[in-house]
Tab-separated table of C-alpha atoms in Angstrom:
chain	number	residue	atom	x	y	z
A	1	UNK	CA	0.203	-0.087	0.336
A	2	UNK	CA	2.993	2.575	0.770
A	3	UNK	CA	4.137	1.859	-2.776
A	4	UNK	CA	0.530	2.791	-4.523
A	5	UNK	CA	0.748	6.059	-1.898
A	6	UNK	CA	4.309	7.037	-3.189
A	7	UNK	CA	2.996	6.288	-6.883
A	8	UNK	CA	0.331	8.202	-6.745
A	9	UNK	CA	2.057	11.404	-4.949
A	10	UNK	CA	4.503	11.945	-7.230
A	11	UNK	CA	1.891	11.963	-9.930
A	12	UNK	CA	0.156	15.113	-7.964
A	13	UNK	CA	3.834	16.265	-7.762
A	14	UNK	CA	2.804	17.677	-11.571
A	15	UNK	CA	0.177	18.919	-10.544
A	16	UNK	CA	2.429	20.185	-7.400
A	17	UNK	CA	1.032	18.625	-4.408
A	18	UNK	CA	3.097	15.703	-2.803
A	19	UNK	CA	5.862	16.569	-1.226
A	20	UNK	CA	4.282	20.438	-0.436
A	21	UNK	CA	5.295	20.284	2.900
A	22	UNK	CA	8.926	19.965	2.383
A	23	UNK	CA	8.540	22.616	-0.044
A	24	UNK	CA	10.616	25.242	1.744
A	25	UNK	CA	11.601	27.006	-2.062
A	26	UNK	CA	15.246	27.194	-1.891
A	27	UNK	CA	16.053	30.798	-1.890
A	28	UNK	CA	19.369	30.313	-3.511
A	29	UNK	CA	17.763	29.670	-6.195
A	30	UNK	CA	15.261	32.505	-6.772
A	31	UNK	CA	18.551	34.765	-7.253
A	32	UNK	CA	19.791	32.514	-10.210
A	33	UNK	CA	17.802	34.151	-13.357
A	34	UNK	CA	15.535	37.707	-13.255
A	35	UNK	CA	12.104	37.091	-14.878
A	36	UNK	CA	13.256	38.825	-17.770
A	37	UNK	CA	16.052	36.273	-18.201
A	38	UNK	CA	15.959	32.941	-20.571
A	39	UNK	CA	16.961	29.903	-19.625
A	40	UNK	CA	18.923	29.342	-23.190
A	41	UNK	CA	20.853	31.724	-25.718
A	42	UNK	CA	18.393	33.275	-29.161
A	43	UNK	CA	20.376	32.181	-32.557
A	44	UNK	CA	21.747	35.140	-33.785
A	45	UNK	CA	19.570	34.414	-37.233
A	46	UNK	CA	16.579	34.866	-35.103
A	47	UNK	CA	14.452	37.872	-34.406
A	48	UNK	CA	12.283	37.199	-31.172
A	49	UNK	CA	9.101	39.628	-30.495
A	50	UNK	CA	6.568	39.588	-27.872
A	51	UNK	CA	3.522	39.637	-28.987
A	52	UNK	CA	-0.604	39.278	-27.005
A	53	UNK	CA	-3.259	37.276	-28.168
A	54	UNK	CA	-6.814	36.634	-27.202
A	55	UNK	CA	-8.342	32.519	-26.415
A	56	UNK	CA	-11.953	32.308	-27.098
A	57	UNK	CA	-12.869	32.632	-22.961
A	58	UNK	CA	-11.841	36.025	-23.252
A	59	UNK	CA	-8.030	35.867	-21.341
A	60	UNK	CA	-4.669	37.332	-23.269
A	61	UNK	CA	-1.718	35.044	-23.381
A	62	UNK	CA	1.815	36.704	-24.530
A	63	UNK	CA	3.944	34.734	-26.522
A	64	UNK	CA	6.944	35.140	-28.319
A	65	UNK	CA	7.221	35.367	-31.808
A	66	UNK	CA	10.877	33.963	-33.101
A	67	UNK	CA	11.171	35.133	-37.191
A	68	UNK	CA	14.059	33.436	-39.280
A	69	UNK	CA	15.881	36.377	-40.151
A	70	UNK	CA	16.026	37.662	-43.756
A	71	UNK	CA	12.828	35.267	-44.318
A	72	UNK	CA	10.316	36.279	-46.811
A	73	UNK	CA	7.134	35.290	-48.348
A	74	UNK	CA	4.690	33.308	-46.630
A	75	UNK	CA	6.056	31.150	-43.989
A	76	UNK	CA	5.073	27.818	-42.297
A	77	UNK	CA	4.333	28.275	-39.017
A	78	UNK	CA	4.555	26.381	-35.212
A	79	UNK	CA	3.047	27.480	-31.617
A	80	UNK	CA	4.833	25.625	-28.969
A	81	UNK	CA	4.171	25.310	-25.128
A	82	UNK	CA	5.224	23.379	-22.176
A	83	UNK	CA	6.180	21.992	-20.439
A	84	UNK	CA	2.911	21.464	-17.640
A	85	UNK	CA	4.125	24.287	-14.934
A	86	UNK	CA	6.858	25.878	-17.006
A	87	UNK	CA	7.040	29.171	-18.570
A	88	UNK	CA	8.091	30.390	-22.694
A	89	UNK	CA	11.620	31.230	-21.306
A	90	UNK	CA	11.970	28.049	-20.958
A	91	UNK	CA	11.557	24.905	-23.024
A	92	UNK	CA	8.666	25.797	-25.403
A	93	UNK	CA	11.128	29.152	-26.438
A	94	UNK	CA	14.070	26.870	-26.922
A	95	UNK	CA	12.198	24.552	-29.231
A	96	UNK	CA	10.773	28.137	-30.595
A	97	UNK	CA	14.394	28.959	-31.673
A	98	UNK	CA	15.409	26.023	-32.870
A	99	UNK	CA	12.714	26.079	-35.187
A	100	UNK	CA	12.767	29.644	-36.174
A	101	UNK	CA	17.281	29.250	-36.948
A	102	UNK	CA	15.524	26.323	-39.220
A	103	UNK	CA	13.041	28.460	-41.495
A	104	UNK	CA	10.085	27.537	-39.542
A	105	UNK	CA	8.191	30.892	-37.984
A	106	UNK	CA	7.590	29.665	-34.602
A	107	UNK	CA	5.400	31.640	-31.451
A	108	UNK	CA	5.945	30.234	-28.138
A	109	UNK	CA	3.558	31.100	-25.430
A	110	UNK	CA	2.387	30.784	-21.835
A	111	UNK	CA	-1.128	29.236	-20.784
A	112	UNK	CA	-4.083	30.686	-19.841
A	113	UNK	CA	-3.799	31.419	-15.696
A	114	UNK	CA	0.720	30.862	-16.229
A	115	UNK	CA	3.795	33.134	-16.854
A	116	UNK	CA	2.448	36.669	-18.685
A	117	UNK	CA	-0.688	36.010	-19.683
A	118	UNK	CA	-4.264	36.485	-18.001
A	119	UNK	CA	-6.767	34.934	-16.197
A	120	UNK	CA	-7.656	34.350	-12.399
A	121	UNK	CA	-7.290	33.196	-9.796
A	122	UNK	CA	-3.713	31.667	-10.862
A	123	UNK	CA	-1.822	28.608	-11.461
A	124	UNK	CA	-5.536	26.727	-12.419
A	125	UNK	CA	-4.909	24.091	-15.161
A	126	UNK	CA	-7.784	23.032	-17.427
A	127	UNK	CA	-7.925	20.423	-19.930
A	128	UNK	CA	-10.549	22.304	-21.621
A	129	UNK	CA	-8.998	26.084	-21.423
A	130	UNK	CA	-5.318	24.327	-22.189
A	131	UNK	CA	-6.662	23.011	-25.494
A	132	UNK	CA	-8.279	26.134	-26.259
A	133	UNK	CA	-5.141	27.735	-25.800
A	134	UNK	CA	-3.540	26.262	-28.744
A	135	UNK	CA	-6.226	27.090	-31.294
A	136	UNK	CA	-5.759	30.352	-30.191
A	137	UNK	CA	-2.119	30.242	-31.020
A	138	UNK	CA	-3.198	28.969	-34.487
A	139	UNK	CA	-5.644	32.134	-34.765
A	140	UNK	CA	-3.171	33.947	-34.168
A	141	UNK	CA	-0.738	32.830	-36.572
A	142	UNK	CA	-2.796	32.361	-39.808
A	143	UNK	CA	-3.243	35.759	-39.317
A	144	UNK	CA	0.335	37.327	-39.976
A	145	UNK	CA	1.215	38.525	-43.027
A	146	UNK	CA	4.727	36.860	-43.372
A	147	UNK	CA	2.503	32.887	-41.528
A	148	UNK	CA	0.863	30.770	-44.927
A	149	UNK	CA	-2.521	30.209	-42.764
A	150	UNK	CA	-3.224	26.708	-44.500
A	151	UNK	CA	0.414	25.296	-42.511
A	152	UNK	CA	0.671	25.341	-38.906
A	153	UNK	CA	2.069	22.802	-37.118
A	154	UNK	CA	2.121	22.500	-32.814
A	155	UNK	CA	4.592	20.826	-30.760
A	156	UNK	CA	3.063	20.515	-27.186
A	157	UNK	CA	5.897	19.504	-24.544
A	158	UNK	CA	5.527	17.130	-21.441
A	159	UNK	CA	1.602	17.813	-20.107
A	160	UNK	CA	1.113	19.891	-23.281
A	161	UNK	CA	2.304	17.248	-25.953
A	162	UNK	CA	-1.059	15.751	-24.446
A	163	UNK	CA	-2.731	18.721	-24.955
A	164	UNK	CA	-1.254	19.183	-28.333
A	165	UNK	CA	-3.074	15.591	-29.912
A	166	UNK	CA	-6.316	16.758	-28.150
A	167	UNK	CA	-6.164	19.645	-29.987
A	168	UNK	CA	-5.174	18.385	-33.230
A	169	UNK	CA	-8.724	15.774	-32.577
A	170	UNK	CA	-10.597	19.259	-32.796
A	171	UNK	CA	-9.300	21.356	-35.148
A	172	UNK	CA	-8.402	20.999	-38.040
A	173	UNK	CA	-6.274	23.583	-39.468
A	174	UNK	CA	-3.500	22.032	-37.070
A	175	UNK	CA	-1.991	20.148	-40.399
A	176	UNK	CA	1.449	18.345	-37.948
A	177	UNK	CA	1.562	17.920	-34.142
A	178	UNK	CA	4.069	16.520	-31.955
A	179	UNK	CA	4.019	15.327	-28.852
A	180	UNK	CA	7.561	15.685	-27.588
A	181	UNK	CA	8.016	14.035	-24.052
A	182	UNK	CA	4.614	14.016	-23.590
A	183	UNK	CA	1.608	12.950	-20.464
A	184	UNK	CA	-1.135	12.095	-20.450
A	185	UNK	CA	-2.609	14.743	-17.898
A	186	UNK	CA	-5.685	13.444	-17.722
A	187	UNK	CA	-5.055	9.601	-17.021
A	188	UNK	CA	-1.916	10.066	-14.475
A	189	UNK	CA	-4.198	12.451	-12.693
A	190	UNK	CA	-7.046	9.836	-12.863
A	191	UNK	CA	-5.291	6.545	-12.143
A	192	UNK	CA	-1.728	7.608	-10.381
A	193	UNK	CA	1.548	6.330	-12.150
A	194	UNK	CA	1.606	3.306	-14.151
A	195	UNK	CA	-2.334	3.255	-13.217
A	196	UNK	CA	-1.470	2.260	-9.685
A	197	UNK	CA	-4.672	4.009	-8.197
A	198	UNK	CA	-7.703	2.194	-7.868
A	199	UNK	CA	-11.156	3.693	-7.633
A	200	UNK	CA	-11.529	3.821	-3.615
A	201	UNK	CA	-8.193	5.511	-3.695
A	202	UNK	CA	-9.709	8.327	-5.852
A	203	UNK	CA	-12.734	8.601	-4.105
A	204	UNK	CA	-10.022	9.909	-1.397
A	205	UNK	CA	-8.716	12.173	-4.006
A	206	UNK	CA	-12.022	13.508	-4.861
A	207	UNK	CA	-12.990	13.878	-0.993
A	208	UNK	CA	-9.479	15.370	-0.354
A	209	UNK	CA	-9.784	18.284	-3.379
A	210	UNK	CA	-13.549	19.158	-2.674
A	211	UNK	CA	-13.053	19.957	1.063
A	212	UNK	CA	-9.919	21.878	-0.023
A	213	UNK	CA	-12.186	24.190	-2.452
A	214	UNK	CA	-14.846	24.695	0.813
A	215	UNK	CA	-11.373	26.116	2.199
A	216	UNK	CA	-10.708	27.926	-0.947
A	217	UNK	CA	-13.767	29.361	-0.523
A	218	UNK	CA	-13.855	30.389	2.799
A	219	UNK	CA	-10.369	31.446	2.837
A	220	UNK	CA	-11.248	33.687	-0.579
A	221	UNK	CA	-8.167	32.794	-1.818
A	222	UNK	CA	-6.743	29.160	-4.122
A	223	UNK	CA	-3.990	27.252	-2.011
A	224	UNK	CA	-1.341	26.295	-4.086
A	225	UNK	CA	0.882	23.183	-3.855
A	226	UNK	CA	4.342	23.742	-3.870
A	227	UNK	CA	6.223	23.001	-6.367
A	228	UNK	CA	8.881	20.879	-7.344
A	229	UNK	CA	9.945	19.542	-4.207
A	230	UNK	CA	13.572	21.241	-3.021
A	231	UNK	CA	15.851	20.047	-0.927
A	232	UNK	CA	14.831	16.639	-1.753
A	233	UNK	CA	13.912	13.598	0.709
A	234	UNK	CA	15.674	11.160	0.762
A	235	UNK	CA	13.407	8.412	-0.900
A	236	UNK	CA	13.191	10.835	-4.126
A	237	UNK	CA	12.308	8.963	-7.228
A	238	UNK	CA	15.026	9.505	-9.836
A	239	UNK	CA	12.196	11.433	-11.919
A	240	UNK	CA	11.301	13.414	-9.350
A	241	UNK	CA	15.404	14.338	-8.803
A	242	UNK	CA	15.176	14.829	-12.782
A	243	UNK	CA	12.475	17.626	-12.727
A	244	UNK	CA	14.549	19.259	-9.219
A	245	UNK	CA	18.029	19.208	-11.408
A	246	UNK	CA	16.320	21.390	-14.482
A	247	UNK	CA	13.354	23.316	-12.467
A	248	UNK	CA	15.369	24.352	-8.486
A	249	UNK	CA	18.987	24.873	-10.356
A	250	UNK	CA	20.750	27.248	-12.942
A	251	UNK	CA	19.687	25.764	-15.564
A	252	UNK	CA	15.994	25.462	-15.568
A	253	UNK	CA	15.056	27.702	-12.526
A	254	UNK	CA	12.816	30.970	-13.564
A	255	UNK	CA	10.946	33.019	-10.903
A	256	UNK	CA	8.116	32.818	-13.962
A	257	UNK	CA	7.812	29.258	-13.975
A	258	UNK	CA	5.383	27.787	-11.097
A	259	UNK	CA	7.203	23.898	-11.087
A	260	UNK	CA	10.176	26.595	-10.122
A	261	UNK	CA	8.256	27.855	-7.352
A	262	UNK	CA	5.003	27.050	-5.061
A	263	UNK	CA	3.334	25.337	-8.104
A	264	UNK	CA	-0.434	24.371	-8.940
A	265	UNK	CA	-3.325	25.346	-7.869
A	266	UNK	CA	-3.774	22.371	-5.650
A	267	UNK	CA	-7.685	21.656	-6.584
A	268	UNK	CA	-6.309	21.948	-10.504
A	269	UNK	CA	-6.673	17.658	-10.762
A	270	UNK	CA	-10.024	18.073	-10.662
A	271	UNK	CA	-10.847	18.531	-14.159
A	272	UNK	CA	-8.605	16.780	-15.883
A	273	UNK	CA	-9.610	13.354	-13.626
A	274	UNK	CA	-13.729	13.886	-14.977
A	275	UNK	CA	-12.794	14.695	-18.777
A	276	UNK	CA	-10.380	12.148	-20.826
A	277	UNK	CA	-8.733	14.179	-23.466
A	278	UNK	CA	-7.573	11.549	-25.868
A	279	UNK	CA	-11.039	10.675	-26.709
A	280	UNK	CA	-10.960	11.431	-29.910
A	281	UNK	CA	-7.159	10.732	-30.712
A	282	UNK	CA	-7.753	8.131	-33.394
A	283	UNK	CA	-9.672	10.423	-35.364
A	284	UNK	CA	-6.398	12.382	-36.461
A	285	UNK	CA	-6.495	12.778	-39.663
A	286	UNK	CA	-3.461	14.793	-40.031
A	287	UNK	CA	0.060	14.419	-39.335
A	288	UNK	CA	0.808	13.109	-35.526
A	289	UNK	CA	4.732	12.462	-34.678
A	290	UNK	CA	5.500	11.568	-30.778
A	291	UNK	CA	8.985	11.364	-29.746
A	292	UNK	CA	10.104	9.894	-25.493
A	293	UNK	CA	13.097	8.992	-24.447
A	294	UNK	CA	14.673	5.912	-23.958
A	295	UNK	CA	14.351	5.938	-20.147
A	296	UNK	CA	11.517	8.541	-19.862
A	297	UNK	CA	9.245	7.408	-16.761
A	298	UNK	CA	6.634	8.833	-19.005
A	299	UNK	CA	7.029	6.472	-21.916
A	300	UNK	CA	4.260	4.725	-21.633
A	301	UNK	CA	1.836	7.305	-22.088
A	302	UNK	CA	3.243	8.370	-25.892
A	303	UNK	CA	3.674	4.628	-26.787
A	304	UNK	CA	-0.011	4.248	-25.328
A	305	UNK	CA	-1.102	7.426	-26.860
A	306	UNK	CA	0.650	6.335	-30.655
A	307	UNK	CA	-1.911	3.059	-29.972
A	308	UNK	CA	-4.383	5.304	-30.519
A	309	UNK	CA	-3.548	7.449	-34.002
A	310	UNK	CA	-4.609	6.244	-37.158
A	311	UNK	CA	-3.235	6.483	-40.562
A	312	UNK	CA	0.427	6.176	-41.941
A	313	UNK	CA	1.167	9.496	-41.229
A	314	UNK	CA	1.577	8.464	-37.183
A	315	UNK	CA	4.634	7.738	-36.653
A	316	UNK	CA	6.705	7.272	-32.895
A	317	UNK	CA	10.010	8.105	-31.900
A	318	UNK	CA	12.216	6.632	-29.175
A	319	UNK	CA	15.394	8.713	-28.338
A	320	UNK	CA	18.119	6.170	-27.222
A	321	UNK	CA	19.044	6.483	-23.627
A	322	UNK	CA	16.912	9.637	-22.548
A	323	UNK	CA	14.985	10.683	-19.381
A	324	UNK	CA	11.375	12.417	-19.367
A	325	UNK	CA	13.769	15.709	-19.105
A	326	UNK	CA	16.360	15.380	-20.809
A	327	UNK	CA	14.015	16.606	-23.783
A	328	UNK	CA	13.437	19.824	-22.191
A	329	UNK	CA	16.450	21.187	-22.773
A	330	UNK	CA	19.156	19.007	-24.400
A	331	UNK	CA	19.732	20.414	-27.595
A	332	UNK	CA	22.699	17.307	-28.454
A	333	UNK	CA	19.172	14.922	-27.582
A	334	UNK	CA	16.300	16.228	-28.681
A	335	UNK	CA	15.488	15.150	-32.414
A	336	UNK	CA	15.616	18.501	-34.027
A	337	UNK	CA	16.739	17.551	-37.535
A	338	UNK	CA	13.684	15.039	-37.139
A	339	UNK	CA	11.282	17.815	-36.674
A	340	UNK	CA	12.491	20.179	-39.208
A	341	UNK	CA	11.883	17.011	-41.464
A	342	UNK	CA	8.957	16.141	-40.496
A	343	UNK	CA	7.320	19.638	-40.415
A	344	UNK	CA	9.193	20.605	-43.466
A	345	UNK	CA	6.932	17.457	-45.005
A	346	UNK	CA	3.658	17.739	-43.635
A	347	UNK	CA	3.534	21.727	-43.897
A	348	UNK	CA	4.403	22.271	-47.865
């Protein structure tokens, strides 16, 4: 029972709940980077411009638009978001920078309720609204003078990989989708890691989360879960150590990233538990590429999502030796050449 409880707790950590009592927010990390700094270097072949746009819920989203220098005519474009709990100054910006260097216009954006994007209360996750965020990014890109609206794709990283597949099932304007080191956030919140949570545990979780809703309503504020654990407990799983090595160190720390700081709104899992986001993945007709690390604890999410897809324009790529977090920022491991050829094939 203890093993199952630890797996459930680790699963909930991705929405900022587990180990919250141990999270002291290492103050040394806070001083590593200012809010306007990025975790990567901008390519000298690319320009970056801050932009804003609204989704259909009226929330103003903020993004960085990466454009190849000396580009002309109408180009293919890619919207990028993730990982779950990160900001555009972290992996999504790195991916956008790399794709712009390869000739695409790329938009890295902060999801609703996070980073520089709007939405209250802060640090809420929603399978509905966050799927809509991708479509809102497509809206924005399709209206740009230098973008061909018929050649738009998306990249979702970590939890945004599952949301990207969900968006592709809904929005046929998305001609090509990449899910990198993906999570199925509905599955992990409803079932725990490796589906270790049973119906009774799920009911207990609902009891806890709804009790928290009552407390939040009384307080007029929303409790946060604590972000990535810091300092690490002795019994932390390896993948939690991997998260720490990114979000809580100079490598990836950012003051606007909720994973680097105080975490998600504690009650955010409720909507994911009740709304399976890959239900219609098998109806996606446009191209999908799922990229996962061989040693990633989350690999089974990508492999099982791939099994739902149909058609000869779907592909699963496993990166030898790579962990989940390696595909956040390891430019020597992330298969950008493959992403380049994939998008050039299907955004032509």
